[in-house]
Coordinates of C-alpha atoms in Angstrom, one line a residue:
Chain A
M26 CA 207.9 126.3 102.5
S27 CA 206.4 129.7 101.6
L28 CA 204.3 129.8 98.4
I29 CA 204.7 133.6 98.5
P30 CA 208.2 134.6 97.3
T31 CA 209.9 136.6 100.1
H32 CA 213.2 137.6 98.4
D33 CA 212.0 141.0 97.0
L34 CA 210.0 141.7 100.2
I35 CA 213.1 141.1 102.4
A36 CA 215.0 143.5 100.1
K37 CA 212.2 146.1 100.5
L38 CA 212.1 145.8 104.2
R39 CA 215.9 146.1 104.5
S40 CA 216.0 149.2 102.3
R41 CA 213.5 150.8 104.7
G42 CA 215.7 149.9 107.6
A43 CA 212.9 147.9 109.2
H44 CA 213.7 145.6 112.1
S45 CA 210.3 144.4 113.0
V46 CA 207.5 143.6 110.6
A47 CA 203.8 142.8 111.0
L48 CA 202.2 140.5 108.4
Q49 CA 198.5 140.6 107.4
F50 CA 196.8 138.1 105.1
P51 CA 193.3 137.9 103.8
A52 CA 191.4 134.6 104.5
G53 CA 192.5 132.9 101.3
L54 CA 196.2 133.5 102.0
K55 CA 196.2 133.1 105.8
R56 CA 197.9 129.6 105.7
Q57 CA 201.0 131.4 104.3
A58 CA 201.4 133.2 107.6
W59 CA 203.7 130.7 109.2
P60 CA 206.0 130.0 106.2
V61 CA 206.3 133.7 105.3
A62 CA 206.9 134.5 109.0
A63 CA 209.5 131.8 109.3
A64 CA 211.3 133.0 106.2
L65 CA 211.4 136.6 107.5
R66 CA 212.5 135.6 110.9
D67 CA 215.3 133.5 109.4
A68 CA 216.3 136.7 107.6
G69 CA 216.6 138.5 110.9
F70 CA 213.3 140.3 111.4
A71 CA 211.2 140.3 114.5
V72 CA 207.8 139.1 113.1
I73 CA 204.2 139.5 114.2
V74 CA 201.3 137.9 112.4
S75 CA 197.9 139.6 112.4
G76 CA 195.5 137.0 113.5
D77 CA 192.3 138.9 113.0
P78 CA 189.9 138.5 110.0
C79 CA 190.9 140.6 107.0
Y80 CA 188.5 141.4 104.2
G81 CA 190.3 144.0 102.2
A82 CA 192.9 146.8 102.1
C83 CA 190.2 148.9 104.0
D84 CA 190.9 146.5 106.9
L85 CA 194.5 147.4 107.8
D86 CA 195.6 146.0 111.2
L87 CA 196.8 149.2 112.8
D88 CA 197.0 147.4 116.2
A89 CA 199.6 145.0 114.7
L90 CA 201.4 147.9 113.1
D91 CA 201.6 149.6 116.5
L92 CA 203.9 146.7 117.5
A93 CA 206.2 146.8 114.4
D94 CA 208.1 149.1 112.2
V95 CA 206.2 148.1 109.0
L96 CA 202.9 146.3 108.2
V97 CA 203.0 144.1 105.1
H98 CA 199.4 143.7 103.8
F99 CA 199.1 140.8 101.3
G100 CA 196.6 140.3 98.6
H101 CA 195.1 143.8 98.0
A102 CA 195.9 147.1 96.4
P103 CA 195.9 150.2 98.6
V104 CA 192.6 152.0 99.3
E105 CA 194.4 154.4 101.6
E106 CA 198.1 155.4 101.7
R107 CA 199.8 154.9 105.0
A108 CA 203.5 155.7 105.7
R109 CA 204.5 152.4 107.2
V110 CA 202.4 150.0 105.2
I111 CA 203.7 147.9 102.3
Y112 CA 201.0 146.4 100.0
E113 CA 201.9 143.1 98.3
R114 CA 199.3 142.4 95.7
A115 CA 198.5 138.8 94.7
A116 CA 198.4 138.3 90.9
A117 CA 196.6 135.4 89.3
D118 CA 197.5 134.9 85.6
I119 CA 194.7 133.8 83.3
D120 CA 194.8 132.9 79.6
V121 CA 193.2 136.0 78.1
S122 CA 191.9 134.0 75.1
V123 CA 189.2 132.9 77.4
L124 CA 187.5 136.3 76.6
E125 CA 186.5 134.6 73.3
K126 CA 183.7 133.0 75.3
A127 CA 182.1 136.3 76.2
L128 CA 182.1 137.7 72.6
P129 CA 178.7 136.3 71.6
L130 CA 177.1 138.1 74.5
L131 CA 178.6 141.5 73.7
S132 CA 176.5 143.9 71.6
K133 CA 178.7 147.0 71.3
K134 CA 182.0 147.8 69.6
R135 CA 183.2 149.8 72.6
I136 CA 183.2 147.9 75.9
G137 CA 184.2 149.0 79.4
L138 CA 186.7 146.5 80.8
I139 CA 186.5 145.7 84.5
T140 CA 188.1 143.2 86.8
T141 CA 189.3 142.5 90.3
V142 CA 192.8 143.1 91.8
Q143 CA 194.1 139.6 91.0
H144 CA 193.7 140.1 87.3
V145 CA 194.2 143.8 86.9
H146 CA 197.8 143.3 85.8
Q147 CA 196.5 141.7 82.6
I148 CA 194.0 144.5 81.7
D149 CA 196.1 145.6 78.7
A150 CA 196.4 142.0 77.5
M151 CA 192.6 141.7 77.7
A152 CA 192.1 144.9 75.7
A153 CA 194.6 143.7 73.1
F154 CA 192.7 140.4 72.8
L155 CA 189.4 142.3 72.3
E156 CA 191.1 144.6 69.7
S157 CA 192.2 141.5 67.8
R158 CA 188.4 140.7 67.6
G159 CA 187.5 144.2 66.4
I160 CA 186.3 145.5 69.8
E161 CA 187.6 148.5 71.7
G162 CA 188.1 147.5 75.3
V163 CA 188.3 150.6 77.5
A164 CA 189.8 150.6 81.0
A165 CA 190.1 153.6 83.2
P166 CA 191.4 154.3 86.7
G167 CA 188.8 154.9 89.4
D168 CA 189.0 157.3 92.3
G169 CA 191.6 157.2 95.1
R170 CA 190.2 154.0 96.5
S171 CA 190.5 152.1 93.3
P172 CA 193.3 153.8 91.3
L173 CA 194.3 150.8 89.2
R174 CA 193.0 150.9 85.6
G175 CA 190.0 148.6 85.3
Q176 CA 189.9 147.6 89.0
V177 CA 186.5 147.6 90.7
L178 CA 185.9 146.9 94.4
G179 CA 182.8 145.5 96.0
C180 CA 182.3 149.0 97.4
N181 CA 183.6 151.2 94.6
F182 CA 182.6 151.1 90.9
S183 CA 184.3 154.4 89.9
A184 CA 186.7 152.7 87.5
A185 CA 183.6 151.5 85.5
R186 CA 181.9 154.9 85.5
A187 CA 185.1 156.6 84.4
T188 CA 185.1 154.7 81.1
G189 CA 181.8 156.3 80.0
A190 CA 181.0 152.9 78.4
E191 CA 177.5 151.8 77.7
E192 CA 178.3 148.1 78.0
F193 CA 180.8 146.3 80.3
L194 CA 182.8 143.1 80.3
Y195 CA 183.7 141.9 83.8
V196 CA 186.4 139.3 84.0
G197 CA 186.5 137.6 87.4
T198 CA 184.8 135.3 89.7
G199 CA 181.5 135.9 91.5
L200 CA 178.6 138.1 90.5
F201 CA 178.6 140.8 93.1
H202 CA 181.0 143.1 91.3
P203 CA 179.3 143.0 87.9
I204 CA 175.8 143.4 89.5
G205 CA 177.2 146.4 91.4
V206 CA 178.5 147.9 88.1
Q207 CA 175.1 147.4 86.5
L208 CA 173.4 149.2 89.5
A209 CA 176.0 151.9 89.6
T210 CA 176.1 152.6 85.8
G211 CA 172.7 151.4 84.5
A212 CA 174.6 149.8 81.7
R213 CA 174.4 146.2 80.4
V214 CA 177.2 144.0 82.0
V215 CA 178.5 140.7 80.8
A216 CA 180.4 138.6 83.4
L217 CA 183.0 136.1 82.4
D218 CA 184.5 133.6 84.9
P219 CA 188.1 133.2 83.6
Y220 CA 188.5 129.8 85.2
T221 CA 185.3 128.1 84.0
G222 CA 184.9 130.2 80.9
T223 CA 181.2 130.8 81.8
A224 CA 179.9 134.0 80.4
Q225 CA 176.5 135.5 81.3
E226 CA 174.6 138.8 81.3
V227 CA 174.0 139.8 84.9
D228 CA 170.6 140.8 86.2
A229 CA 170.3 143.1 89.2
S230 CA 166.6 142.8 89.5
R231 CA 166.6 139.8 91.8
L232 CA 168.9 141.7 94.2
I233 CA 166.6 144.7 94.1
R234 CA 163.5 142.6 94.9
R235 CA 165.2 140.9 97.8
R236 CA 166.3 144.3 99.2
F237 CA 162.8 145.7 98.9
A238 CA 161.5 142.8 101.0
V239 CA 164.2 143.5 103.6
M240 CA 163.1 147.2 103.7
E241 CA 159.5 146.2 104.2
K242 CA 160.5 144.1 107.2
A243 CA 162.4 147.0 108.7
R244 CA 159.6 149.6 108.2
D245 CA 158.2 149.4 111.7
A246 CA 161.4 148.7 113.6
E247 CA 161.3 150.3 117.1
S248 CA 165.0 150.7 117.4
V249 CA 167.7 151.2 114.7
G250 CA 171.4 150.6 115.2
I251 CA 173.4 152.7 112.8
I252 CA 176.6 150.6 112.4
V253 CA 179.9 152.5 112.3
S254 CA 183.0 150.5 111.6
T255 CA 186.1 151.0 113.7
K256 CA 188.3 149.7 110.8
S257 CA 190.6 152.4 109.4
G258 CA 189.3 152.2 105.8
Q259 CA 185.6 151.5 106.6
Q260 CA 184.6 154.3 108.9
R261 CA 182.0 156.6 107.5
L262 CA 181.2 158.6 110.6
D263 CA 179.7 161.6 108.9
L264 CA 177.3 159.4 106.9
A265 CA 176.4 157.5 110.1
R266 CA 175.7 160.7 112.0
R267 CA 173.6 162.1 109.2
L268 CA 171.5 158.8 109.1
A269 CA 171.1 158.7 112.9
A270 CA 169.7 162.2 112.7
L271 CA 166.9 161.0 110.4
S272 CA 165.1 159.0 113.1
D273 CA 164.5 159.3 116.8
R274 CA 164.6 155.5 117.0
A275 CA 168.2 155.4 115.7
V276 CA 171.5 155.4 117.6
L277 CA 175.1 154.8 116.5
V278 CA 176.7 151.4 117.1
T279 CA 180.4 150.9 116.7
M280 CA 181.6 147.5 115.5
R281 CA 184.9 146.0 114.5
E282 CA 183.4 142.9 112.9
V283 CA 179.7 143.0 111.9
C284 CA 178.8 139.6 113.4
P285 CA 175.3 138.0 113.4
D286 CA 175.8 137.0 117.1
E287 CA 176.6 140.5 118.2
L288 CA 173.6 142.0 116.2
L289 CA 171.4 139.5 118.0
N290 CA 173.0 140.2 121.5
L291 CA 172.5 143.9 121.1
G292 CA 168.8 143.3 120.3
F293 CA 168.1 146.3 117.9
A294 CA 165.1 145.6 115.7
C295 CA 167.0 146.7 112.6
Y296 CA 170.5 148.0 111.7
V297 CA 171.8 150.3 109.0
N298 CA 175.3 149.4 107.7
T299 CA 177.8 152.1 107.0
A300 CA 180.8 149.7 107.3
C301 CA 181.8 147.5 104.3
P302 CA 178.9 148.1 101.8
R303 CA 178.8 144.5 100.7
L304 CA 177.8 143.3 104.2
A305 CA 174.2 144.4 103.8
Y306 CA 173.8 142.8 100.4
D307 CA 175.8 139.6 100.8
D308 CA 175.2 138.6 104.4
Q309 CA 171.5 139.4 105.0
V310 CA 170.8 135.7 105.0
R311 CA 173.1 135.3 108.1
F312 CA 171.7 138.3 110.0
P313 CA 168.9 137.9 112.5
V314 CA 167.2 141.2 111.6
P315 CA 167.1 143.5 108.6
V316 CA 170.4 145.2 107.9
L317 CA 169.8 148.1 105.5
S318 CA 172.1 150.1 103.3
P319 CA 172.3 153.9 103.9
E320 CA 170.2 154.5 100.7
E321 CA 167.6 152.0 101.8
F322 CA 167.3 153.7 105.2
E323 CA 166.9 157.1 103.5
I324 CA 164.0 155.7 101.5
L325 CA 162.3 154.4 104.7
C326 CA 162.8 157.8 106.3
G327 CA 161.3 159.5 103.3
V328 CA 164.3 161.5 102.2
R329 CA 165.0 159.5 99.1
R330 CA 162.5 158.2 96.5
F331 CA 162.1 154.5 95.7
E332 CA 162.9 155.4 92.1
D333 CA 166.3 156.7 93.2
Y334 CA 167.3 153.4 94.8
A335 CA 171.1 153.2 94.5
I336 CA 173.8 150.7 95.5
D337 CA 176.0 151.8 98.4
E338 CA 179.5 152.8 97.4
Y339 CA 182.4 153.9 99.5
L340 CA 183.8 156.6 97.2
C341 CA 186.9 158.7 97.9
P342 CA 185.9 161.7 100.1
Chain B
M27 CA 162.2 151.2 129.4
S28 CA 165.7 150.9 130.9
L29 CA 166.3 148.3 133.6
I30 CA 169.5 150.1 134.5
P31 CA 168.7 153.4 136.4
T32 CA 170.2 156.3 134.5
H33 CA 169.4 159.2 136.8
D34 CA 172.7 159.2 138.7
L35 CA 174.7 158.4 135.6
I36 CA 173.2 161.4 133.8
A37 CA 174.2 163.6 136.8
K38 CA 177.8 162.2 136.7
L39 CA 178.0 162.8 132.9
R40 CA 176.8 166.4 133.3
S41 CA 179.2 167.1 136.2
R42 CA 182.0 166.0 133.9
G43 CA 180.7 168.4 131.2
A44 CA 180.3 165.4 128.8
H45 CA 178.4 166.1 125.6
S46 CA 178.9 162.7 123.9
V47 CA 179.0 159.3 125.6
A48 CA 180.0 155.8 124.4
L49 CA 178.2 152.9 126.2
Q50 CA 179.8 149.4 126.6
F51 CA 177.9 146.4 128.1
P52 CA 179.0 142.8 128.7
A53 CA 177.0 140.1 127.0
G54 CA 174.4 139.7 129.8
L55 CA 173.5 143.4 129.8
K56 CA 173.7 144.1 126.1
R57 CA 170.0 144.2 125.7
Q58 CA 170.0 147.3 127.9
A59 CA 171.9 149.2 125.2
W60 CA 168.9 150.6 123.4
P61 CA 166.9 151.7 126.4
V62 CA 169.9 153.2 128.2
A63 CA 171.0 154.9 124.9
A64 CA 167.5 156.3 124.4
A65 CA 167.3 157.6 128.0
L66 CA 170.7 159.4 127.6
R67 CA 169.8 160.7 124.2
D68 CA 166.6 162.1 125.6
A69 CA 168.7 163.8 128.2
G70 CA 170.6 165.6 125.5
F71 CA 173.7 163.5 125.0
A72 CA 175.1 162.3 121.7
V73 CA 175.2 158.5 122.3
I74 CA 177.3 155.7 120.7
V75 CA 176.9 152.1 121.6
S76 CA 179.8 149.7 121.5
G77 CA 178.7 146.7 119.5
D78 CA 181.7 144.5 120.0
P79 CA 181.9 141.6 122.4
C80 CA 182.9 142.6 125.9
Y81 CA 184.3 140.1 128.4
G82 CA 185.5 142.3 131.3
A83 CA 186.9 145.6 132.3
C84 CA 190.1 144.5 130.6
D85 CA 188.2 144.8 127.4
L86 CA 187.6 148.6 127.2
D87 CA 186.3 149.8 123.8
L88 CA 188.9 152.5 123.2
D89 CA 187.7 152.8 119.6
A90 CA 184.3 153.8 120.8
L91 CA 185.9 156.2 123.4
D92 CA 187.8 157.8 120.5
L93 CA 184.4 158.9 119.2
A94 CA 183.0 160.3 122.5
D95 CA 183.9 162.4 125.5
V96 CA 183.4 159.6 128.0
L97 CA 183.1 155.8 127.9
V98 CA 180.6 154.2 130.4
H99 CA 181.6 150.6 131.0
F100 CA 178.8 148.6 132.6
G101 CA 179.0 145.5 134.8
H102 CA 182.6 145.4 135.9
A103 CA 185.0 147.0 138.4
P104 CA 188.1 148.7 136.9
V105 CA 191.2 146.7 136.2
E106 CA 192.9 149.8 134.8
E107 CA 192.3 153.4 135.5
R108 CA 191.5 155.6 132.5
A109 CA 190.8 159.3 132.5
R110 CA 187.6 159.3 130.4
V111 CA 186.1 156.0 131.6
I112 CA 183.2 155.7 134.1
Y113 CA 182.7 152.2 135.5
E114 CA 179.1 151.3 136.5
R115 CA 179.2 148.1 138.4
A116 CA 176.2 145.8 138.5
A117 CA 175.3 144.6 142.0
A118 CA 173.2 141.5 142.5
D119 CA 171.8 141.2 146.1
I120 CA 171.7 137.8 147.7
D121 CA 170.3 136.7 151.0
V122 CA 173.6 136.1 153.0
S123 CA 171.9 133.5 155.3
V124 CA 172.4 131.1 152.3
L125 CA 176.0 130.8 153.6
E126 CA 174.5 128.5 156.2
K127 CA 174.5 125.8 153.5
A128 CA 178.3 125.9 153.2
L129 CA 179.0 125.6 157.0
P130 CA 179.0 121.8 157.1
L131 CA 181.8 121.7 154.5
L132 CA 184.1 124.2 156.3
S133 CA 186.8 122.8 158.5
K134 CA 188.6 125.9 159.8
K135 CA 187.6 128.7 162.2
R136 CA 189.4 131.3 159.9
I137 CA 188.1 131.3 156.4
G138 CA 189.1 133.4 153.4
L139 CA 186.0 135.0 151.8
I140 CA 186.0 135.4 148.0
T141 CA 183.4 136.4 145.5
T142 CA 182.8 138.0 142.1
V143 CA 182.1 141.6 141.3
Q144 CA 178.3 141.3 141.5
H145 CA 178.3 140.3 145.1
V146 CA 181.4 142.1 146.5
H147 CA 179.3 144.9 148.0
Q148 CA 177.9 142.3 150.4
I149 CA 181.3 140.9 151.5
D150 CA 181.0 142.5 155.0
A151 CA 177.5 141.1 155.4
M152 CA 178.8 137.7 154.5
A153 CA 181.6 138.1 157.1
A154 CA 179.1 139.2 159.7
F155 CA 177.0 136.1 159.0
L156 CA 180.0 133.8 159.5
E157 CA 180.9 135.6 162.7
S158 CA 177.4 134.9 164.0
R159 CA 178.2 131.2 163.5
G160 CA 181.6 131.5 165.2
I161 CA 183.8 131.7 162.1
E162 CA 186.1 134.5 161.2
G163 CA 185.6 135.4 157.5
V164 CA 188.6 137.3 156.1
A165 CA 188.4 139.4 153.0
A166 CA 191.4 141.3 151.6
P167 CA 191.9 143.6 148.6
G168 CA 193.9 142.1 145.8
D169 CA 196.4 143.9 143.6
G170 CA 195.7 146.8 141.3
R171 CA 193.6 144.7 138.9
S172 CA 191.3 143.4 141.7
P173 CA 191.4 146.1 144.4
L174 CA 188.0 145.4 145.9
R175 CA 188.0 143.5 149.2
G176 CA 187.2 139.8 148.5
Q177 CA 186.9 140.1 144.7
V178 CA 188.7 137.6 142.5
L179 CA 188.8 137.6 138.7
G180 CA 189.1 134.6 136.4
C181 CA 192.7 135.9 135.8
N182 CA 193.6 137.2 139.2
F183 CA 193.4 135.5 142.6
S184 CA 195.5 138.0 144.5
A185 CA 192.6 138.9 146.8
A186 CA 192.6 135.2 147.9
R187 CA 196.3 135.0 148.5
A188 CA 196.3 138.3 150.4
T189 CA 194.1 136.8 153.2
G190 CA 196.7 134.2 154.1
A191 CA 193.9 131.9 154.8
E192 CA 194.3 128.1 154.7
E193 CA 190.7 127.5 153.6
F194 CA 188.3 129.5 151.4
L195 CA 184.6 130.0 150.9
Y196 CA 183.7 131.2 147.4
V197 CA 180.3 132.7 147.0
G198 CA 179.2 132.9 143.4
T199 CA 178.2 131.0 140.4
G200 CA 180.4 128.8 138.3
L201 CA 183.5 126.7 139.3
F202 CA 186.3 128.4 137.4
H203 CA 187.1 131.0 140.0
P204 CA 187.2 128.7 143.0
I205 CA 189.2 126.1 141.1
G206 CA 191.6 128.9 140.2
V207 CA 191.9 129.9 143.8
Q208 CA 192.7 126.3 144.7
L209 CA 195.4 126.2 142.1
A210 CA 196.8 129.6 143.0
T211 CA 196.8 129.1 146.8
G212 CA 197.0 125.3 147.2
A213 CA 194.3 125.7 149.9
R214 CA 191.0 123.9 150.2
V215 CA 188.1 125.8 148.6
V216 CA 184.4 125.4 149.2
A217 CA 182.1 126.9 146.5
L218 CA 178.6 128.1 147.3
D219 CA 176.1 129.0 144.6
P220 CA 174.1 131.7 146.3
Y221 CA 171.1 131.2 144.0
T222 CA 170.7 127.4 144.3
G223 CA 172.3 127.0 147.7
T224 CA 174.5 124.3 146.4
A225 CA 177.8 124.0 148.3
Q226 CA 180.7 121.8 147.2
E227 CA 184.4 121.4 147.7
V228 CA 186.1 122.0 144.4
D229 CA 188.7 119.7 142.9
A230 CA 191.3 121.1 140.5
S231 CA 192.7 117.7 139.6
R232 CA 190.3 117.0 136.6
L233 CA 191.4 120.4 135.1
I234 CA 195.0 119.4 135.6
R235 CA 194.6 116.0 133.9
R236 CA 192.8 117.6 131.0
R237 CA 195.5 120.2 130.6
F238 CA 198.3 117.6 130.6
A239 CA 196.5 115.8 127.8
V240 CA 196.4 119.0 125.8
M241 CA 200.1 119.6 126.4
E242 CA 200.9 116.1 125.1
K243 CA 199.0 116.9 121.9
A244 CA 201.1 120.1 121.5
R245 CA 204.4 118.4 122.1
D246 CA 205.4 117.9 118.5
A247 CA 203.7 121.0 117.0
E248 CA 205.7 122.2 114.0
S249 CA 204.5 125.8 114.3
V250 CA 203.4 127.7 117.4
G251 CA 201.4 131.0 117.4
I252 CA 202.0 133.0 120.5
I253 CA 198.7 134.9 120.9
V254 CA 199.0 138.6 121.9
S255 CA 195.8 140.4 122.6
T256 CA 195.2 143.9 121.2
K257 CA 192.7 144.7 123.9
S258 CA 193.9 147.4 126.3
G259 CA 193.8 145.3 129.4
Q260 CA 194.8 142.0 128.1
Q261 CA 198.1 142.7 126.3
R262 CA 201.1 140.9 127.8
L263 CA 203.6 141.7 125.1
D264 CA 206.7 141.2 127.3
L265 CA 205.5 137.8 128.3
A266 CA 204.6 136.9 124.7
R267 CA 208.1 137.9 123.4
R268 CA 209.8 136.0 126.2
L269 CA 207.8 132.9 125.2
A270 CA 208.4 133.3 121.5
A271 CA 212.1 133.3 122.2
L272 CA 211.9 129.9 123.8
S273 CA 211.3 128.1 120.5
D274 CA 212.4 128.5 116.9
R275 CA 208.9 127.2 115.8
A276 CA 207.1 130.1 117.6
V277 CA 206.0 133.5 116.3
L278 CA 203.8 136.2 117.7
V279 CA 200.2 136.4 116.5
T280 CA 198.0 139.4 117.4
M281 CA 194.3 138.9 117.9
R282 CA 191.4 141.1 119.0
E283 CA 189.0 138.1 119.6
V284 CA 190.5 134.7 120.0
C285 CA 188.1 132.8 117.7
P286 CA 188.2 129.1 116.7
D287 CA 187.7 130.1 113.1
E288 CA 190.6 132.4 113.0
L289 CA 192.9 129.9 114.7
L290 CA 191.9 127.3 112.1
N291 CA 192.4 129.8 109.2
L292 CA 195.9 130.7 110.4
G293 CA 196.8 127.0 110.5
F294 CA 199.3 127.0 113.3
A295 CA 199.7 123.5 114.8
C296 CA 199.4 124.9 118.3
Y297 CA 198.9 128.3 120.1
V298 CA 200.0 129.8 123.4
N299 CA 197.5 132.2 124.9
T300 CA 198.8 135.4 126.6
A301 CA 195.4 137.1 126.2
C302 CA 192.6 136.5 128.8
P303 CA 194.0 133.5 130.8
R304 CA 190.6 131.8 131.0
L305 CA 190.5 131.2 127.3
A306 CA 192.9 128.4 127.3
Y307 CA 191.2 126.6 130.2
D308 CA 187.6 127.2 129.3
D309 CA 187.5 127.2 125.6
Q310 CA 189.8 124.4 124.6
V311 CA 186.8 122.3 123.6
R312 CA 185.9 124.9 120.9
F313 CA 189.5 125.2 119.6
P314 CA 190.7 123.2 116.6
V315 CA 194.2 122.7 118.0
P316 CA 195.9 122.9 121.4
V317 CA 195.9 126.3 123.0
L318 CA 198.4 126.3 125.9
S319 CA 198.8 128.6 128.8
P320 CA 202.2 130.4 129.2
E321 CA 203.2 128.1 132.0
E322 CA 202.3 125.0 130.0
F323 CA 204.4 126.1 127.1
E324 CA 207.3 126.7 129.5
I325 CA 207.0 123.1 130.7
L326 CA 207.0 121.9 127.1
C327 CA 210.1 124.0 126.4
G328 CA 211.9 122.6 129.4
V329 CA 212.2 125.8 131.3
R330 CA 209.6 124.9 134.0
R331 CA 209.1 121.6 135.8
F332 CA 205.9 119.6 135.7
E333 CA 205.8 119.8 139.5
D334 CA 205.7 123.6 139.2
Y335 CA 202.5 123.6 137.1
A336 CA 200.7 126.9 137.9
I337 CA 197.5 128.6 136.8
D338 CA 198.0 131.6 134.5
E339 CA 197.2 134.8 136.2
Y340 CA 197.3 138.4 134.9
L341 CA 198.7 140.2 137.9
C342 CA 199.4 143.9 138.2
P343 CA 202.8 144.6 136.7

């Protein structure tokens, strides 16, 4: 039995005149592939499931779309508009009174409100709760890759910057997004896990120290692979070419998935990641050699100052 | 310093008027990526290295080709002709007198000669050696996917069948190819490792017993993912659709790489592999659930008899 309701989706597909449909799920929803596929097939559609890893709406399976009339991408909001793609967001309701737990840590009367896609449908309810406690919660849309009010991505903090706030409340799980907002805005950020009720001020300085250590290891690398993603929403070719031109030890390397095994097999002494920005920060521990962000490589090449260290963002061109 | 000579390749690229070139290496040659890339860049080309896994000429990196004038694919002979692809085979010379070691195991005076791409340039020297010992060694071209005389692939034994021989000598490493030839032709096959000099008659019966055990495990599977490769030379969509129509528990699943983790994440109780045929036979031990060949699924669905068990081949359409 499908945990994802398919009634409305079937109506959407019929209204588009679709006969065949490709389904794409992120890791957390992949187990819904068979029940959703079975429901759509029983409704008369030819169904194809995308079996490749999927890390975001930047990661549309265009190969699967080639084999169907429509691609239904579950779990994420669009980062790029495509004619034959339907995005089915996953919404997870929280009790917004959990924001009470964060109040002791907030120091301003005007707070930028940020969250992830699962909770963005409650951004106004969050603001209303803050208002009831005498705090103005401000949510703004980001750029074309994060157009929903209050939604930040691991690669795009424009919705935070757009508020002009000097302090932020992040409601969501994990610390990568709020640390990214701190680095991107320079502002103080309080992170609240809406499930555990744990609130904390985030501190980007540990990340920075770790990254400087990685940069030191990469300093004398004899060969540098500049990774270019072949995923539709993760390809920054102009950036990669500009970076490759900074060093005569650098060459472009295309990758679909940035895997530790493949980095090892290729044998470059160091890589620079222009694919999903989070990879360099989150996955260094899995990688056999240093994987730098574009800004870090610029520092090593002497075209950016240490003081201008910045977090890598994939902003709308 | 590049172990792969680049002088002739540079001349070929210049004669084609190429300015940018993408390079693709199989796993065993991947460490040559940087030295070859550096040599070509020094010669004035814009170079992109394909960083994805590569298992054969069926696995052309068309995404990398999209970013360059020409793709140079190292290590394999073509299985499909493409306008902007240069194939650079890897040749490994052996001392053909090693065939002496296989003579005691041969029972016929007319022997089909088969080998893999690395040794196929010595097929006539092998035949000449056999002739000097009073044995006729017959090599024939296969179909469009294995057009070199005497070359078999893990997915295509047509060059063996084309000899009409009743006994074969396989010269090469590993036992998958000669076992495949035995299954595909029903003939006796002697395998000779040209490096160790070990000769043995191969026996497909263990493989068959193992496969029947896997089929038994798959018999009651509640959901079946029919894997369709998105690699240019591994996509058998018509076959996959025909198989999916055999069961109301089956649905198509596209995959770039057939990875144990992704099979587990998707959660199907069983898969049928229409990508690289070797995957089902070689990698079952890595897979979390049964992965059947097309023929095995046909047997389970009652449209093929057990007695007609056959090895999966990807023959030229």
